């Protein structure tokens, strides 16, 4: 019964989801770098005039490469005159010893799928190559944005990177919003309920702590349209926006594996699952349709080595 309730809750969430550059001139009344230096020295953020009700937002995609149930996307579009979705291809990750070819191909496929979803909403994904700690603050300044939204990340590298970006954004007088959506609950809230702040080592203890937090937050509403930052329609490659960042980006666009220094992977080779929200939702919906499997699911009667459908043969036929 609990498995059926859980499946119904997931299905309800899914129903809410439709499947060499010149630097631009700065106005003469904005000695921006001088003001930035003063704010950095004093630690005081720049005042934001109350009359500026409509925001210009940057939506910084990182792990959550999706448009459905995306609180950061909803916040970026809230009261905004324009929103620019970006993904920064960080050279720190693009190394074979750190990220393998299968994983990187999955990422590139996910970015392509995300761009298609955004274009269906009147926008596009601008993929910038460079250090995010430099690229994002430079984009906020050059594109005159006053709001930055992204999904909160708990990994040590991300925490250090985001702290640097947040500090630069505050110096520019930019609002920063980082809602929790990569995990069901805020991990800090979970840890705060743990004895001595240590994570539980037993699943029963985890369930007790999680139950004390109440229900999982409801899914974020769908965003049917996004007003692009550049002009009345998204440009083919965002060249006007990239041009403004010549000092901090090394390239733009979704590259190939070969361009990133990896050997190509032929179709049918490597990890069989395709990257992207569209593929992920289709597979999840297909799994949720297996009501008998969901109702009778139990460990350890599963096959962890099965890539496509990690279940044993049963009433619904052979796994796979």
JSON list of N, CA, C and O in Angstrom, two decimals, residues 1-5 7 290-302 311-317:
[
{"chain": "A", "resi": 1, "resn": "UNK", "atom": "N", "xyz": [0.83, -1.21, 0.00]},
{"chain": "A", "resi": 1, "resn": "UNK", "atom": "CA", "xyz": [0.00, 0.00, 0.00]},
{"chain": "A", "resi": 1, "resn": "UNK", "atom": "C", "xyz": [0.86, 1.25, 0.00]},
{"chain": "A", "resi": 1, "resn": "UNK", "atom": "O", "xyz": [0.61, 2.19, -0.72]},
{"chain": "A", "resi": 2, "resn": "UNK", "atom": "N", "xyz": [1.94, 1.25, 0.84]},
{"chain": "A", "resi": 2, "resn": "UNK", "atom": "CA", "xyz": [2.82, 2.42, 0.87]},
{"chain": "A", "resi": 2, "resn": "UNK", "atom": "C", "xyz": [3.52, 2.62, -0.46]},
{"chain": "A", "resi": 2, "resn": "UNK", "atom": "O", "xyz": [3.74, 3.74, -0.90]},
{"chain": "A", "resi": 3, "resn": "UNK", "atom": "N", "xyz": [3.90, 1.50, -1.12]},
{"chain": "A", "resi": 3, "resn": "UNK", "atom": "CA", "xyz": [4.54, 1.62, -2.43]},
{"chain": "A", "resi": 3, "resn": "UNK", "atom": "C", "xyz": [3.58, 2.23, -3.44]},
{"chain": "A", "resi": 3, "resn": "UNK", "atom": "O", "xyz": [3.97, 3.05, -4.28]},
{"chain": "A", "resi": 4, "resn": "UNK", "atom": "N", "xyz": [2.28, 1.81, -3.37]},
{"chain": "A", "resi": 4, "resn": "UNK", "atom": "CA", "xyz": [1.29, 2.36, -4.30]},
{"chain": "A", "resi": 4, "resn": "UNK", "atom": "C", "xyz": [1.09, 3.85, -4.06]},
{"chain": "A", "resi": 4, "resn": "UNK", "atom": "O", "xyz": [0.99, 4.64, -4.99]},
{"chain": "A", "resi": 5, "resn": "UNK", "atom": "N", "xyz": [1.04, 4.25, -2.79]},
{"chain": "A", "resi": 5, "resn": "UNK", "atom": "CA", "xyz": [0.90, 5.68, -2.47]},
{"chain": "A", "resi": 5, "resn": "UNK", "atom": "C", "xyz": [2.09, 6.46, -2.98]},
{"chain": "A", "resi": 5, "resn": "UNK", "atom": "O", "xyz": [1.95, 7.54, -3.56]},
{"chain": "A", "resi": 7, "resn": "UNK", "atom": "N", "xyz": [4.03, 5.68, -5.50]},
{"chain": "A", "resi": 7, "resn": "UNK", "atom": "CA", "xyz": [3.95, 5.75, -6.96]},
{"chain": "A", "resi": 7, "resn": "UNK", "atom": "C", "xyz": [2.94, 6.80, -7.39]},
{"chain": "A", "resi": 7, "resn": "UNK", "atom": "O", "xyz": [3.18, 7.55, -8.34]},
{"chain": "A", "resi": 290, "resn": "UNK", "atom": "N", "xyz": [4.19, 0.17, -14.45]},
{"chain": "A", "resi": 290, "resn": "UNK", "atom": "CA", "xyz": [4.30, -1.23, -14.01]},
{"chain": "A", "resi": 290, "resn": "UNK", "atom": "C", "xyz": [3.77, -1.33, -12.58]},
{"chain": "A", "resi": 290, "resn": "UNK", "atom": "O", "xyz": [4.52, -1.45, -11.62]},
{"chain": "A", "resi": 291, "resn": "UNK", "atom": "N", "xyz": [2.48, -1.26, -12.46]},
{"chain": "A", "resi": 291, "resn": "UNK", "atom": "CA", "xyz": [1.86, -1.17, -11.13]},
{"chain": "A", "resi": 291, "resn": "UNK", "atom": "C", "xyz": [2.11, -2.40, -10.26]},
{"chain": "A", "resi": 291, "resn": "UNK", "atom": "O", "xyz": [2.29, -2.29, -9.05]},
{"chain": "A", "resi": 292, "resn": "UNK", "atom": "N", "xyz": [2.12, -3.58, -10.87]},
{"chain": "A", "resi": 292, "resn": "UNK", "atom": "CA", "xyz": [2.35, -4.79, -10.09]},
{"chain": "A", "resi": 292, "resn": "UNK", "atom": "C", "xyz": [3.77, -4.79, -9.52]},
{"chain": "A", "resi": 292, "resn": "UNK", "atom": "O", "xyz": [3.99, -5.11, -8.34]},
{"chain": "A", "resi": 293, "resn": "UNK", "atom": "N", "xyz": [4.73, -4.43, -10.35]},
{"chain": "A", "resi": 293, "resn": "UNK", "atom": "CA", "xyz": [6.12, -4.37, -9.90]},
{"chain": "A", "resi": 293, "resn": "UNK", "atom": "C", "xyz": [6.27, -3.37, -8.74]},
{"chain": "A", "resi": 293, "resn": "UNK", "atom": "O", "xyz": [6.91, -3.65, -7.73]},
{"chain": "A", "resi": 294, "resn": "UNK", "atom": "N", "xyz": [5.64, -2.22, -8.87]},
{"chain": "A", "resi": 294, "resn": "UNK", "atom": "CA", "xyz": [5.75, -1.20, -7.83]},
{"chain": "A", "resi": 294, "resn": "UNK", "atom": "C", "xyz": [5.11, -1.69, -6.53]},
{"chain": "A", "resi": 294, "resn": "UNK", "atom": "O", "xyz": [5.67, -1.53, -5.44]},
{"chain": "A", "resi": 295, "resn": "UNK", "atom": "N", "xyz": [3.94, -2.30, -6.63]},
{"chain": "A", "resi": 295, "resn": "UNK", "atom": "CA", "xyz": [3.23, -2.74, -5.44]},
{"chain": "A", "resi": 295, "resn": "UNK", "atom": "C", "xyz": [3.97, -3.87, -4.71]},
{"chain": "A", "resi": 295, "resn": "UNK", "atom": "O", "xyz": [3.91, -3.98, -3.49]},
{"chain": "A", "resi": 296, "resn": "UNK", "atom": "N", "xyz": [4.70, -4.72, -5.48]},
{"chain": "A", "resi": 296, "resn": "UNK", "atom": "CA", "xyz": [5.35, -5.88, -4.88]},
{"chain": "A", "resi": 296, "resn": "UNK", "atom": "C", "xyz": [6.85, -5.72, -4.77]},
{"chain": "A", "resi": 296, "resn": "UNK", "atom": "O", "xyz": [7.55, -6.68, -4.43]},
{"chain": "A", "resi": 297, "resn": "UNK", "atom": "N", "xyz": [7.36, -4.52, -5.04]},
{"chain": "A", "resi": 297, "resn": "UNK", "atom": "CA", "xyz": [8.81, -4.32, -5.02]},
{"chain": "A", "resi": 297, "resn": "UNK", "atom": "C", "xyz": [9.37, -4.62, -3.65]},
{"chain": "A", "resi": 297, "resn": "UNK", "atom": "O", "xyz": [8.84, -4.21, -2.62]},
{"chain": "A", "resi": 298, "resn": "UNK", "atom": "N", "xyz": [10.48, -5.34, -3.62]},
{"chain": "A", "resi": 298, "resn": "UNK", "atom": "CA", "xyz": [11.16, -5.61, -2.36]},
{"chain": "A", "resi": 298, "resn": "UNK", "atom": "C", "xyz": [12.63, -5.93, -2.65]},
{"chain": "A", "resi": 298, "resn": "UNK", "atom": "O", "xyz": [12.98, -6.45, -3.70]},
{"chain": "A", "resi": 299, "resn": "UNK", "atom": "N", "xyz": [13.45, -5.57, -1.71]},
{"chain": "A", "resi": 299, "resn": "UNK", "atom": "CA", "xyz": [14.87, -5.92, -1.75]},
{"chain": "A", "resi": 299, "resn": "UNK", "atom": "C", "xyz": [15.07, -7.21, -0.95]},
{"chain": "A", "resi": 299, "resn": "UNK", "atom": "O", "xyz": [14.36, -7.44, 0.03]},
{"chain": "A", "resi": 300, "resn": "UNK", "atom": "N", "xyz": [16.00, -8.06, -1.35]},
{"chain": "A", "resi": 300, "resn": "UNK", "atom": "CA", "xyz": [17.02, -7.87, -2.40]},
{"chain": "A", "resi": 300, "resn": "UNK", "atom": "C", "xyz": [16.65, -8.55, -3.72]},
{"chain": "A", "resi": 300, "resn": "UNK", "atom": "O", "xyz": [17.53, -8.94, -4.48]},
{"chain": "A", "resi": 301, "resn": "UNK", "atom": "N", "xyz": [15.36, -8.75, -3.99]},
{"chain": "A", "resi": 301, "resn": "UNK", "atom": "CA", "xyz": [14.95, -9.47, -5.19]},
{"chain": "A", "resi": 301, "resn": "UNK", "atom": "C", "xyz": [15.00, -8.56, -6.42]},
{"chain": "A", "resi": 301, "resn": "UNK", "atom": "O", "xyz": [14.02, -8.35, -7.11]},
{"chain": "A", "resi": 302, "resn": "UNK", "atom": "N", "xyz": [16.15, -8.00, -6.66]},
{"chain": "A", "resi": 302, "resn": "UNK", "atom": "CA", "xyz": [16.39, -7.17, -7.84]},
{"chain": "A", "resi": 302, "resn": "UNK", "atom": "C", "xyz": [17.75, -7.54, -8.40]},
{"chain": "A", "resi": 302, "resn": "UNK", "atom": "O", "xyz": [18.55, -8.21, -7.75]},
{"chain": "A", "resi": 311, "resn": "UNK", "atom": "N", "xyz": [15.08, -5.12, -12.42]},
{"chain": "A", "resi": 311, "resn": "UNK", "atom": "CA", "xyz": [14.08, -5.92, -11.67]},
{"chain": "A", "resi": 311, "resn": "UNK", "atom": "C", "xyz": [14.23, -7.37, -12.08]},
{"chain": "A", "resi": 311, "resn": "UNK", "atom": "O", "xyz": [14.73, -7.70, -13.16]},
{"chain": "A", "resi": 312, "resn": "UNK", "atom": "N", "xyz": [13.78, -8.27, -11.24]},
{"chain": "A", "resi": 312, "resn": "UNK", "atom": "CA", "xyz": [13.85, -9.70, -11.52]},
{"chain": "A", "resi": 312, "resn": "UNK", "atom": "C", "xyz": [12.66, -10.08, -12.38]},
{"chain": "A", "resi": 312, "resn": "UNK", "atom": "O", "xyz": [11.65, -9.37, -12.47]},
{"chain": "A", "resi": 313, "resn": "UNK", "atom": "N", "xyz": [12.75, -11.23, -13.03]},
{"chain": "A", "resi": 313, "resn": "UNK", "atom": "CA", "xyz": [11.60, -11.74, -13.77]},
{"chain": "A", "resi": 313, "resn": "UNK", "atom": "C", "xyz": [10.49, -12.07, -12.80]},
{"chain": "A", "resi": 313, "resn": "UNK", "atom": "O", "xyz": [10.72, -12.60, -11.72]},
{"chain": "A", "resi": 314, "resn": "UNK", "atom": "N", "xyz": [9.27, -11.77, -13.17]},
{"chain": "A", "resi": 314, "resn": "UNK", "atom": "CA", "xyz": [8.15, -12.01, -12.26]},
{"chain": "A", "resi": 314, "resn": "UNK", "atom": "C", "xyz": [6.85, -12.05, -13.03]},
{"chain": "A", "resi": 314, "resn": "UNK", "atom": "O", "xyz": [6.80, -12.44, -14.19]},
{"chain": "A", "resi": 315, "resn": "UNK", "atom": "N", "xyz": [5.80, -11.57, -12.38]},
{"chain": "A", "resi": 315, "resn": "UNK", "atom": "CA", "xyz": [4.47, -11.65, -12.99]},
{"chain": "A", "resi": 315, "resn": "UNK", "atom": "C", "xyz": [4.39, -10.80, -14.25]},
{"chain": "A", "resi": 315, "resn": "UNK", "atom": "O", "xyz": [3.56, -11.07, -15.11]},
{"chain": "A", "resi": 316, "resn": "UNK", "atom": "N", "xyz": [5.24, -9.79, -14.35]},
{"chain": "A", "resi": 316, "resn": "UNK", "atom": "CA", "xyz": [5.12, -8.91, -15.52]},
{"chain": "A", "resi": 316, "resn": "UNK", "atom": "C", "xyz": [6.12, -9.30, -16.59]},
{"chain": "A", "resi": 316, "resn": "UNK", "atom": "O", "xyz": [6.41, -8.55, -17.51]},
{"chain": "A", "resi": 317, "resn": "UNK", "atom": "N", "xyz": [6.73, -10.47, -16.49]},
{"chain": "A", "resi": 317, "resn": "UNK", "atom": "CA", "xyz": [7.61, -10.93, -17.56]},
{"chain": "A", "resi": 317, "resn": "UNK", "atom": "C", "xyz": [9.08, -10.74, -17.21]},
{"chain": "A", "resi": 317, "resn": "UNK", "atom": "O", "xyz": [9.44, -10.33, -16.13]}
]
